Tab-separated table of N, CA and C in Angstrom:
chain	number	residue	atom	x	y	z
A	1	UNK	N	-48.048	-192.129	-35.542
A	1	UNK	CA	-47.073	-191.110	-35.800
A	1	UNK	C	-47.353	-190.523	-37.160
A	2	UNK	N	-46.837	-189.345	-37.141
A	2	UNK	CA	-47.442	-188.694	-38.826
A	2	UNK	C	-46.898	-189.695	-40.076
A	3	UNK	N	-47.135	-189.463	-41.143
A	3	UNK	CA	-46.660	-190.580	-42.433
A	3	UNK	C	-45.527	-190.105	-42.824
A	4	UNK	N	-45.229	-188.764	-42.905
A	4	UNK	CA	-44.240	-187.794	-43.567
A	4	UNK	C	-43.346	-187.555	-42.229
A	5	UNK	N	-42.385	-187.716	-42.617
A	5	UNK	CA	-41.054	-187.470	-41.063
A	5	UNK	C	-40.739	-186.062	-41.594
A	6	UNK	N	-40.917	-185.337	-39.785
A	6	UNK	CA	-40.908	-183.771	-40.220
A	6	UNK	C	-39.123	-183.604	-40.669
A	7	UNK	N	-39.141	-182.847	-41.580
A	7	UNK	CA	-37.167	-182.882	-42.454
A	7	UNK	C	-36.473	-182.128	-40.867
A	8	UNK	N	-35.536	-182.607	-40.868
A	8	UNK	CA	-34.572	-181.882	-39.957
A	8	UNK	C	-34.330	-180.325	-39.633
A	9	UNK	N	-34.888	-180.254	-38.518
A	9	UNK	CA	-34.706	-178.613	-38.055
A	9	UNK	C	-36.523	-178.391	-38.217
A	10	UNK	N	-36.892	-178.443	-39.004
A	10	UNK	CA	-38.625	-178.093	-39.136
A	10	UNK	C	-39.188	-178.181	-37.738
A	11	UNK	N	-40.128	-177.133	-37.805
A	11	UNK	CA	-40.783	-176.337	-36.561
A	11	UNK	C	-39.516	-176.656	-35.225
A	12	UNK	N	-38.404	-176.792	-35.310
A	12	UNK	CA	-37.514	-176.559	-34.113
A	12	UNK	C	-35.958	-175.486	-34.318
A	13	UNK	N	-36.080	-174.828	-35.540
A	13	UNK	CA	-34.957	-173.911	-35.744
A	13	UNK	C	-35.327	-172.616	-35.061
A	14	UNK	N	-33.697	-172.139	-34.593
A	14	UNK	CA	-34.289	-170.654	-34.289
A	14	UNK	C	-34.517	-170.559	-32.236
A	15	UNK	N	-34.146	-171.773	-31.449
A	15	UNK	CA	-34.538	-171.874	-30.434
A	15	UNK	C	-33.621	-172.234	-30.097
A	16	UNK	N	-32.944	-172.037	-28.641
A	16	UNK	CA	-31.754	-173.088	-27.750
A	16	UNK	C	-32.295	-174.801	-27.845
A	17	UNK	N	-31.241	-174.963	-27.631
A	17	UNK	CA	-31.679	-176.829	-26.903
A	17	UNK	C	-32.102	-176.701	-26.483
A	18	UNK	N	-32.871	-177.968	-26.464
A	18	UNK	CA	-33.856	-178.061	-25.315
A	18	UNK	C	-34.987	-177.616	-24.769
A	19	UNK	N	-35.272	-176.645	-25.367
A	19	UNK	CA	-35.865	-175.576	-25.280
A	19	UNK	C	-37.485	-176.121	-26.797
A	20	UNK	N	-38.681	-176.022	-26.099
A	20	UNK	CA	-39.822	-176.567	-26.492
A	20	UNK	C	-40.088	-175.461	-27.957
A	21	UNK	N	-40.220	-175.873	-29.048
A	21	UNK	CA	-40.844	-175.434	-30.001
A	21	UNK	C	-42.612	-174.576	-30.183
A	22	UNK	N	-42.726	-173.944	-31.037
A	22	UNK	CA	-44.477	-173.737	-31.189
A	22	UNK	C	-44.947	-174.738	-31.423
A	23	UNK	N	-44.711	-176.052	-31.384
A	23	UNK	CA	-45.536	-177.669	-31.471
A	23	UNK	C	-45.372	-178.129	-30.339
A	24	UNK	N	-44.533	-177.516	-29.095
A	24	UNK	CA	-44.322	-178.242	-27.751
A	24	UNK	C	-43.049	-179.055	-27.842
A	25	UNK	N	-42.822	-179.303	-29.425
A	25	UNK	CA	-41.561	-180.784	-29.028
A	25	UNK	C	-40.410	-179.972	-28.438
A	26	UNK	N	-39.358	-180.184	-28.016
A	26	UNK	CA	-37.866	-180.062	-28.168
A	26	UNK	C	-37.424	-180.441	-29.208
A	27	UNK	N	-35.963	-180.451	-29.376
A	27	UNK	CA	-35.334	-181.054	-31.017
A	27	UNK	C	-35.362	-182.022	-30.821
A	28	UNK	N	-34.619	-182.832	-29.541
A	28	UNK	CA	-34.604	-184.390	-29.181
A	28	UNK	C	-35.991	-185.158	-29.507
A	29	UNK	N	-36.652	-185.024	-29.290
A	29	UNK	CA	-38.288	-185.276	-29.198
A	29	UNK	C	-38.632	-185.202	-30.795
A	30	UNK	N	-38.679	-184.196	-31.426
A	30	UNK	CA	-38.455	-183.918	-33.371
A	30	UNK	C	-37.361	-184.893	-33.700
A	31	UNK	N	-36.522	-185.095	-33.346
A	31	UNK	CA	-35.602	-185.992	-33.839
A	31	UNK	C	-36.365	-187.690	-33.933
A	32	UNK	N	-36.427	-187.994	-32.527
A	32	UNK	CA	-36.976	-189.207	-31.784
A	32	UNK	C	-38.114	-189.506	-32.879
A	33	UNK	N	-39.017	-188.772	-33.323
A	33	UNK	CA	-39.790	-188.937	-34.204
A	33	UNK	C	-39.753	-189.502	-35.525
A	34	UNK	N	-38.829	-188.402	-35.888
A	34	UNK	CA	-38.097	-188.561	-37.320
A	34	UNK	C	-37.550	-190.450	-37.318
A	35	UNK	N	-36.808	-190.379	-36.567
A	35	UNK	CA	-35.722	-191.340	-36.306
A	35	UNK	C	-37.012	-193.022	-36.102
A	36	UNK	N	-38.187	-192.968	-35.792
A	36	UNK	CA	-38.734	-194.069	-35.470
A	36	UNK	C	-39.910	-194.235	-36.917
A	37	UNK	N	-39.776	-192.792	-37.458
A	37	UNK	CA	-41.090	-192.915	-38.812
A	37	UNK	C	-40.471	-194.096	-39.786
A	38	UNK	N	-39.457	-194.221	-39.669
A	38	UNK	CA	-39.119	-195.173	-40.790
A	38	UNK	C	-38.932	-196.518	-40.169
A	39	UNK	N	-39.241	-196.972	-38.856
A	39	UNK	CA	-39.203	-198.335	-38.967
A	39	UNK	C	-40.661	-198.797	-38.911
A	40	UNK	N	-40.403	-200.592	-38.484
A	40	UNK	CA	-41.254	-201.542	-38.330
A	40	UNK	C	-41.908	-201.514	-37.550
A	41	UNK	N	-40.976	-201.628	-36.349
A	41	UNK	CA	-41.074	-201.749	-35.311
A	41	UNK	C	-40.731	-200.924	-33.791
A	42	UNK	N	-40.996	-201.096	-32.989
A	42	UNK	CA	-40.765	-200.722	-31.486
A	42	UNK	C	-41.104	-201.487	-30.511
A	43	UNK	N	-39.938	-201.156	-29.425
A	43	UNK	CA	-40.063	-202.141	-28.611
A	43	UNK	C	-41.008	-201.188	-26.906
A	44	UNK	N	-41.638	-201.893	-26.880
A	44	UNK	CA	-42.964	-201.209	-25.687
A	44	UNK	C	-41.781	-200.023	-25.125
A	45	UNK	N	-40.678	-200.081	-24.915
A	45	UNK	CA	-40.207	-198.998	-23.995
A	45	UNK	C	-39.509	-197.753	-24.838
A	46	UNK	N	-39.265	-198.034	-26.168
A	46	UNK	CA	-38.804	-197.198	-27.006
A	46	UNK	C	-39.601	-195.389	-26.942
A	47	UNK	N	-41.127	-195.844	-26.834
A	47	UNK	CA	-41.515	-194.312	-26.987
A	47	UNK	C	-41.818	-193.224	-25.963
A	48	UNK	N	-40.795	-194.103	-24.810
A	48	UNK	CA	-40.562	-192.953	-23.821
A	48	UNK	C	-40.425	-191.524	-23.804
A	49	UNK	N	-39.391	-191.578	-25.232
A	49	UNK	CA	-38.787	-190.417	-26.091
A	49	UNK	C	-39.419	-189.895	-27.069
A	50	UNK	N	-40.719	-189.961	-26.867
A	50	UNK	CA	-41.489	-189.894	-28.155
A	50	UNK	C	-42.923	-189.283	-27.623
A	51	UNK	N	-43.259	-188.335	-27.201
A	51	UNK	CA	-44.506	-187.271	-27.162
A	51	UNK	C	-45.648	-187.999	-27.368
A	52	UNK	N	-46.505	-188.454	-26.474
A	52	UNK	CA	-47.851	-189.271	-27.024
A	52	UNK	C	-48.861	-188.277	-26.768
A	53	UNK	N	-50.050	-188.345	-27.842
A	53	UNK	CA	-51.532	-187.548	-27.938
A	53	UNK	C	-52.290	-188.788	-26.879
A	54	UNK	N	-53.047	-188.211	-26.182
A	54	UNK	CA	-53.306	-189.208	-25.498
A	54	UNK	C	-55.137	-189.095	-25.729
A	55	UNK	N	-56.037	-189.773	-25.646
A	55	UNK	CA	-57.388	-189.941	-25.770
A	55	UNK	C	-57.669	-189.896	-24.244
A	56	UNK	N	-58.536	-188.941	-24.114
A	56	UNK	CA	-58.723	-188.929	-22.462
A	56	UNK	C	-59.589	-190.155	-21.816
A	57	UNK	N	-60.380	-190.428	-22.739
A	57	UNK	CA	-61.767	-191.107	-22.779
A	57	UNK	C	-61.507	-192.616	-23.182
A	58	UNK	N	-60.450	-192.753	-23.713
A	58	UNK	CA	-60.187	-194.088	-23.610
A	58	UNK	C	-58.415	-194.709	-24.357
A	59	UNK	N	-58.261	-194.038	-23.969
A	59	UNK	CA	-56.641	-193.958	-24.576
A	59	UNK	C	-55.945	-194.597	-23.968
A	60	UNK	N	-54.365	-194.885	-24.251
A	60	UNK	CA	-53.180	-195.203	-23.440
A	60	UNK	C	-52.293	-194.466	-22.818
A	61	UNK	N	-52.609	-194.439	-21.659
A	61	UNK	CA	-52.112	-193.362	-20.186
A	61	UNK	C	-50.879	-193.239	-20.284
A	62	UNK	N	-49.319	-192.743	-19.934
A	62	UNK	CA	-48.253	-192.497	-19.604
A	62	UNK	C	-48.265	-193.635	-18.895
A	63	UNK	N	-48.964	-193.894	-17.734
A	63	UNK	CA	-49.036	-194.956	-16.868
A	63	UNK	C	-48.648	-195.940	-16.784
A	64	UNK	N	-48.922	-196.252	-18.085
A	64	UNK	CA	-48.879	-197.814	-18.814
A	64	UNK	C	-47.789	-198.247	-19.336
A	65	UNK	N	-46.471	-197.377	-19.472
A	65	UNK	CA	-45.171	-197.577	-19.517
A	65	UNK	C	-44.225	-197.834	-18.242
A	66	UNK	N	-43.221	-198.188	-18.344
A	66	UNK	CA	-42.492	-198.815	-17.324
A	66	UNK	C	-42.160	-197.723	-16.430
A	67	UNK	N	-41.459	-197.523	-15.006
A	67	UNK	CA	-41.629	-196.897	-14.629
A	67	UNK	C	-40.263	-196.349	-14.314
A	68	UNK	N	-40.229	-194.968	-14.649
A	68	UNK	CA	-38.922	-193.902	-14.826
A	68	UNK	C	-38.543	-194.514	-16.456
A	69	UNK	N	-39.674	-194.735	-17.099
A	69	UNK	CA	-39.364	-194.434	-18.644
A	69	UNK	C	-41.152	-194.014	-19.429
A	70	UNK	N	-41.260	-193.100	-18.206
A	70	UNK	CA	-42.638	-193.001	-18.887
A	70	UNK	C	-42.414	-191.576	-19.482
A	71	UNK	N	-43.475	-191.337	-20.969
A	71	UNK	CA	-43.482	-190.314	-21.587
A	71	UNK	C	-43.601	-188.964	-21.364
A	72	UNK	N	-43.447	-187.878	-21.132
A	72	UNK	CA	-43.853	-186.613	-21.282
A	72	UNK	C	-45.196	-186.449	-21.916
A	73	UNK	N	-46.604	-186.018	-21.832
A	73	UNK	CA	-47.192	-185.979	-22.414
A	73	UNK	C	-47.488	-184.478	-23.636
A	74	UNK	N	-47.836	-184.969	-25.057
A	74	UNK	CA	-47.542	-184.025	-26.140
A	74	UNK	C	-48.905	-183.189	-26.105
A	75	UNK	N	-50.049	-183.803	-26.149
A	75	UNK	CA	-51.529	-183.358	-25.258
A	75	UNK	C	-52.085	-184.042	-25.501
A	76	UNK	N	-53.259	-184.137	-25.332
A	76	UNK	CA	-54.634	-184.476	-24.952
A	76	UNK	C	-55.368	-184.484	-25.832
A	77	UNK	N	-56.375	-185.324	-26.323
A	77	UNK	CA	-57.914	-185.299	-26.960
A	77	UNK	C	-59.013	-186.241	-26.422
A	78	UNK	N	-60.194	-185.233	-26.502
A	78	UNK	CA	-61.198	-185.782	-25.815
A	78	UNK	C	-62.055	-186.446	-26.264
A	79	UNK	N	-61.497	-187.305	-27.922
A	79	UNK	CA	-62.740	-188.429	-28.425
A	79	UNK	C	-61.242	-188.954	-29.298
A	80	UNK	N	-61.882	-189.557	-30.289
A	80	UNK	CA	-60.866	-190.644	-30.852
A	80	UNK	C	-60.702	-189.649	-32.215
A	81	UNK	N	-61.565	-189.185	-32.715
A	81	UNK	CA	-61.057	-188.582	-34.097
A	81	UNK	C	-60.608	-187.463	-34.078
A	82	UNK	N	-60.703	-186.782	-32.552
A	82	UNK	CA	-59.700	-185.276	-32.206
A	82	UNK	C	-58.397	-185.914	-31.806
A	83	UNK	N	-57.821	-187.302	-31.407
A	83	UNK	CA	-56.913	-188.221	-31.007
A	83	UNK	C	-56.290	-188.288	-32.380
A	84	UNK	N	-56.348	-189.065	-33.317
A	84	UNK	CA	-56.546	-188.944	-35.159
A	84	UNK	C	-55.745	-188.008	-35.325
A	85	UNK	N	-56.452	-186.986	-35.342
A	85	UNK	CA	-56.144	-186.120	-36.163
A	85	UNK	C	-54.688	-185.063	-35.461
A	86	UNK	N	-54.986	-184.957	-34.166
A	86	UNK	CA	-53.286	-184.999	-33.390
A	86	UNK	C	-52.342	-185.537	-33.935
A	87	UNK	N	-52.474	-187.215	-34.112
A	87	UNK	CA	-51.253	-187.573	-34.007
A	87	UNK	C	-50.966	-187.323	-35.833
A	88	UNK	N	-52.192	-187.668	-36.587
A	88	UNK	CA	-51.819	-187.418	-37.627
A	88	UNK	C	-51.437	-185.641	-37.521
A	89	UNK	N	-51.449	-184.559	-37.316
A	89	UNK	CA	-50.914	-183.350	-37.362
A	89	UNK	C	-49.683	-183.148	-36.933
A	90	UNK	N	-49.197	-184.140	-36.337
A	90	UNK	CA	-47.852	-184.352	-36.291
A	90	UNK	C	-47.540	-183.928	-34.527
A	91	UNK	N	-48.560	-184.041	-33.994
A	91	UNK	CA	-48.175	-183.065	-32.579
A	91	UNK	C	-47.604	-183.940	-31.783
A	92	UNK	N	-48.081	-185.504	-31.530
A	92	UNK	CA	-47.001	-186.121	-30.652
A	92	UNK	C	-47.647	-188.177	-31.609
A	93	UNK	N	-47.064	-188.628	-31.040
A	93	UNK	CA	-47.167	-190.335	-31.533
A	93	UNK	C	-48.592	-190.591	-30.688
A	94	UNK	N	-48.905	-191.481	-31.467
A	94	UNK	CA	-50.778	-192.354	-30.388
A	94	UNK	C	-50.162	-193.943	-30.008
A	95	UNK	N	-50.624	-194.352	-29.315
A	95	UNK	CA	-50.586	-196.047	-28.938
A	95	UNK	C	-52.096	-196.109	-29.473
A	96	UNK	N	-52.378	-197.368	-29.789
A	96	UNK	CA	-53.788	-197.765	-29.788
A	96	UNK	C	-53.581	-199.362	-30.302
A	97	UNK	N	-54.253	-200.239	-30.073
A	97	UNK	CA	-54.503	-202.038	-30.204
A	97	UNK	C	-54.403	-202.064	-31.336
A	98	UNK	N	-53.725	-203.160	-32.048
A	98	UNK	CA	-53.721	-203.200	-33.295
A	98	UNK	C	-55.293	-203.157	-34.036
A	99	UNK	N	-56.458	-204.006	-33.579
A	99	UNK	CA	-57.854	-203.629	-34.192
A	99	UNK	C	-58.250	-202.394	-34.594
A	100	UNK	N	-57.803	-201.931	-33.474
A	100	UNK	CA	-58.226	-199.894	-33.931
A	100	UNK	C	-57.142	-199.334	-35.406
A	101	UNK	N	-55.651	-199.609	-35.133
A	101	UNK	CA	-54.708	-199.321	-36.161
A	101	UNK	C	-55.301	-200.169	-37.457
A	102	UNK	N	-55.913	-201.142	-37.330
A	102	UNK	CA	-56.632	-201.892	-38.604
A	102	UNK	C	-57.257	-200.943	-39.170
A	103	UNK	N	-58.550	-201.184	-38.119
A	103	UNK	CA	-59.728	-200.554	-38.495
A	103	UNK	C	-60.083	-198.855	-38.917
A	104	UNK	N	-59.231	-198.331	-38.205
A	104	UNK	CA	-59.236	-196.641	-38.455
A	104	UNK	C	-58.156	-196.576	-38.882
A	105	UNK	N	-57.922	-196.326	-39.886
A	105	UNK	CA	-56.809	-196.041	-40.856
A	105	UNK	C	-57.090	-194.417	-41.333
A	106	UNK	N	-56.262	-193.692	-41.507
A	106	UNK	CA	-56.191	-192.038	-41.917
A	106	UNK	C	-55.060	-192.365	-42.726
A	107	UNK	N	-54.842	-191.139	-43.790
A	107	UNK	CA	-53.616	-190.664	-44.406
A	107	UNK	C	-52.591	-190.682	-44.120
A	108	UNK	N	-52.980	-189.583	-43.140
A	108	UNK	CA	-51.416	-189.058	-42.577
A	108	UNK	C	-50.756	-190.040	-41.881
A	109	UNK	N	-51.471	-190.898	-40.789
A	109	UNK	CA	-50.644	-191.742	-40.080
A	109	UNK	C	-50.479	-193.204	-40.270
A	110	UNK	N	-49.289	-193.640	-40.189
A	110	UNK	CA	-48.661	-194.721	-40.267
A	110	UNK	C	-48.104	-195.277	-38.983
A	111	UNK	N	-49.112	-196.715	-38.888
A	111	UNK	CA	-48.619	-197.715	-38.103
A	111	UNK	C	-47.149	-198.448	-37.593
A	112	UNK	N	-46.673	-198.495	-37.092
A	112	UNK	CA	-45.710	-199.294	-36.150
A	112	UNK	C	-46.154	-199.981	-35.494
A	113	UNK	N	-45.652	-201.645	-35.651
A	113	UNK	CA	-45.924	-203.109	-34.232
A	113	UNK	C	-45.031	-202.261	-32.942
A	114	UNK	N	-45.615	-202.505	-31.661
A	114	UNK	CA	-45.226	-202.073	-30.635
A	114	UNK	C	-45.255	-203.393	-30.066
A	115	UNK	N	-43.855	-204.289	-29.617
A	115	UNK	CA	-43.258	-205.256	-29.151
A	115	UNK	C	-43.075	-205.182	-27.789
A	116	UNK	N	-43.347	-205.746	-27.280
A	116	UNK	CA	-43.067	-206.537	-25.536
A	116	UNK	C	-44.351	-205.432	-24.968
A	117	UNK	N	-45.248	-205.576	-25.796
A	117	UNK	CA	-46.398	-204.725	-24.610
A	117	UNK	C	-47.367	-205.388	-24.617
A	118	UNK	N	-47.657	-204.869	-23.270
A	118	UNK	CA	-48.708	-205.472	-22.061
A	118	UNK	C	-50.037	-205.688	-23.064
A	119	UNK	N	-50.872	-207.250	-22.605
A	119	UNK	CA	-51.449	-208.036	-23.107
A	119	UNK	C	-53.078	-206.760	-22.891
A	120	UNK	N	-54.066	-206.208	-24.191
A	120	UNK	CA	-55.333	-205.695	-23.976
A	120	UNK	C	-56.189	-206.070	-23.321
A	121	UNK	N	-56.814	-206.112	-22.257
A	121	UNK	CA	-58.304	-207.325	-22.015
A	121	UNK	C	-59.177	-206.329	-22.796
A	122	UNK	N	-59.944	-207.345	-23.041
A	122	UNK	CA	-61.389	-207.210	-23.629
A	122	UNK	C	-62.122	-208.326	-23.308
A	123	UNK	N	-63.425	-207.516	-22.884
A	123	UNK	CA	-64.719	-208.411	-22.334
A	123	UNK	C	-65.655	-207.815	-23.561
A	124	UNK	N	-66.820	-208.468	-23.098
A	124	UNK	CA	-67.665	-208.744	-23.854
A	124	UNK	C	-69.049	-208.186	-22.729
A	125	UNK	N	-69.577	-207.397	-23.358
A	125	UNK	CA	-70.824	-206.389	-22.638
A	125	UNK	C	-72.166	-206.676	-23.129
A	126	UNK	N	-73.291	-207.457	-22.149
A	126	UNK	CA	-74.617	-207.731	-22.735
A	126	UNK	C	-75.485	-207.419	-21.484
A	127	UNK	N	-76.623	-207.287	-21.745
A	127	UNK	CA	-77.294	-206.541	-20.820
A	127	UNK	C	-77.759	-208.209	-19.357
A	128	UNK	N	-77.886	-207.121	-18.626
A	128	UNK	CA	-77.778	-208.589	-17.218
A	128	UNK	C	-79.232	-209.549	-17.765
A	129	UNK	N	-79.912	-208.717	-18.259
A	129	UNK	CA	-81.622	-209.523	-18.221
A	129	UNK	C	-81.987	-209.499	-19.920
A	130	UNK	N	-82.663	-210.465	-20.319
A	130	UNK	CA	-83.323	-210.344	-21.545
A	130	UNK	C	-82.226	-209.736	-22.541
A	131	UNK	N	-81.017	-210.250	-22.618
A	131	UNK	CA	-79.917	-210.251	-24.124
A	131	UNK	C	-80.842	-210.787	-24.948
A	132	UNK	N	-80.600	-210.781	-26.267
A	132	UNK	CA	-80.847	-211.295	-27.258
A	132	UNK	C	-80.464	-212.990	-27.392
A	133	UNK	N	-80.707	-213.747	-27.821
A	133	UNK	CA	-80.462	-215.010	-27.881
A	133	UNK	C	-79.193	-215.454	-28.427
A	134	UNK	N	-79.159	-214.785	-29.605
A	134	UNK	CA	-77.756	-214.975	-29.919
A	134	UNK	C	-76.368	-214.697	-29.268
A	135	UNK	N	-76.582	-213.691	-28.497
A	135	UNK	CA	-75.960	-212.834	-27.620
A	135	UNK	C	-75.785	-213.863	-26.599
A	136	UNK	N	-76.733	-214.251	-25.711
A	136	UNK	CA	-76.425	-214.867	-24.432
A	136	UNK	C	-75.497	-216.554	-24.981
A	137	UNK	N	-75.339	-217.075	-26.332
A	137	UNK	CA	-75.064	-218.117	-26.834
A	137	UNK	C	-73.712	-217.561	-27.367
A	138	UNK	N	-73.851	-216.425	-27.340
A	138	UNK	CA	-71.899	-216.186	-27.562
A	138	UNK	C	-71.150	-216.368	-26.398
A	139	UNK	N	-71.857	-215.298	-25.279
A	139	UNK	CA	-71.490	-215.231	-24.319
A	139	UNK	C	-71.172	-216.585	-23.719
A	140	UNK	N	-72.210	-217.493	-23.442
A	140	UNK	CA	-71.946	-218.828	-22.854
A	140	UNK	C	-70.861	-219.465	-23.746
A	141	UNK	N	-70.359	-219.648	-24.570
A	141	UNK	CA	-69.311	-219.461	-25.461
A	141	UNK	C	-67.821	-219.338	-25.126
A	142	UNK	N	-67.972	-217.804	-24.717
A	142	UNK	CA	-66.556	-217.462	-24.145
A	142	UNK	C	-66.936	-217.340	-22.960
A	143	UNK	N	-67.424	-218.270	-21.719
A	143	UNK	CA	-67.492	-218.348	-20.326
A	143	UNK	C	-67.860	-219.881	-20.457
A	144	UNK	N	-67.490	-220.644	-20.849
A	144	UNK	CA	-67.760	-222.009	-20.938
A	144	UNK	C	-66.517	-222.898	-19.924
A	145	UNK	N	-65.497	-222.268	-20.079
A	145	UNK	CA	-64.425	-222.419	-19.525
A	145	UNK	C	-63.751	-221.278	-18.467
A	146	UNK	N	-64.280	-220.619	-18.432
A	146	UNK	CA	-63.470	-219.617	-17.338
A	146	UNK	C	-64.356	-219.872	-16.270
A	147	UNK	N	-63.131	-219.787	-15.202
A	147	UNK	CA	-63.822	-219.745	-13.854
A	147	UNK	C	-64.342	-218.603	-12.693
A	148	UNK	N	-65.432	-219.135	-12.477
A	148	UNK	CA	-66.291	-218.231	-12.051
A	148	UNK	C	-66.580	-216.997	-12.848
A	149	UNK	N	-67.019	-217.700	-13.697
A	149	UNK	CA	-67.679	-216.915	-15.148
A	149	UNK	C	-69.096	-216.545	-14.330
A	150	UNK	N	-69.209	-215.326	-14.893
A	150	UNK	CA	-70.740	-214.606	-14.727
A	150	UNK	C	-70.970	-214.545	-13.246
């Protein structure tokens, strides 16, 4: 979500309720924003109300929220740093794994823990023939115990 909570009325004066702004939000939606920049936290179903930029290419879908509390979508980007720079421009909120919120850090946007949501998988990708050694010794590693590994 952006770092700076847009001040009250900004890019939504001047329009009926309800009625979508030149940023797409409604006021409710500008509000919803405002109203979540200052916490900790959220709980997985909270940003129903809340406009997500979504990464086409590898993002978190509408989908992925509960169902008849899924988001409106705010738009679209088709790599991760046109994703970035959305949500940091203030156009709608991003989901992304906490590693990524670590690791790619920007200015403008500021993190929120997102509570009671669904567990990431991540695997681990090495080529079927001739990995590297070290590689196939990780791998056997984390398949040492799972069943019907490989």
């Amino acid at each position: 979500m952006p770092r700076t909570p847009l001040p009250a009325g900004s890019r939504t004066a001047g329009r009926p309720p309800g009625q979508a702004g030149e940023d797409g939000r409604t006021d409710a939606q500008a509000a919803a924003v405002r109203a979540v920049a200052r916490r900790r936290v959220l709980d997985r179903a909270e940003p129903a109300e809340l406009p997500p930029v979504v990464n086409t290419v590898t993002g978190a879908r509408p989908e992925l929220w509960p169902t008849g509390r899924r988001p409106q979508l705010a738009c679209t980007a088709g790599n991760f740093d046109e994703w970035l720079e959305a949500v940091a421009a203030g156009h709608g909120v991003g989901v992304a794994p906490e590693p990524v919120a670590q690791r790619h850090t920007h200015p403008g946007i500021r993190c929120l823990r997102l509570k009671n949501a669904p567990a990431v998988p991540v695997h681990l990708a090495l080529p079927a023939r001739d990995a590297h050694p070290p590689a196939e010794r990780f791998f056997a590693l984390g398949t040492a115990d799972a069943p019907g590994a490989r």
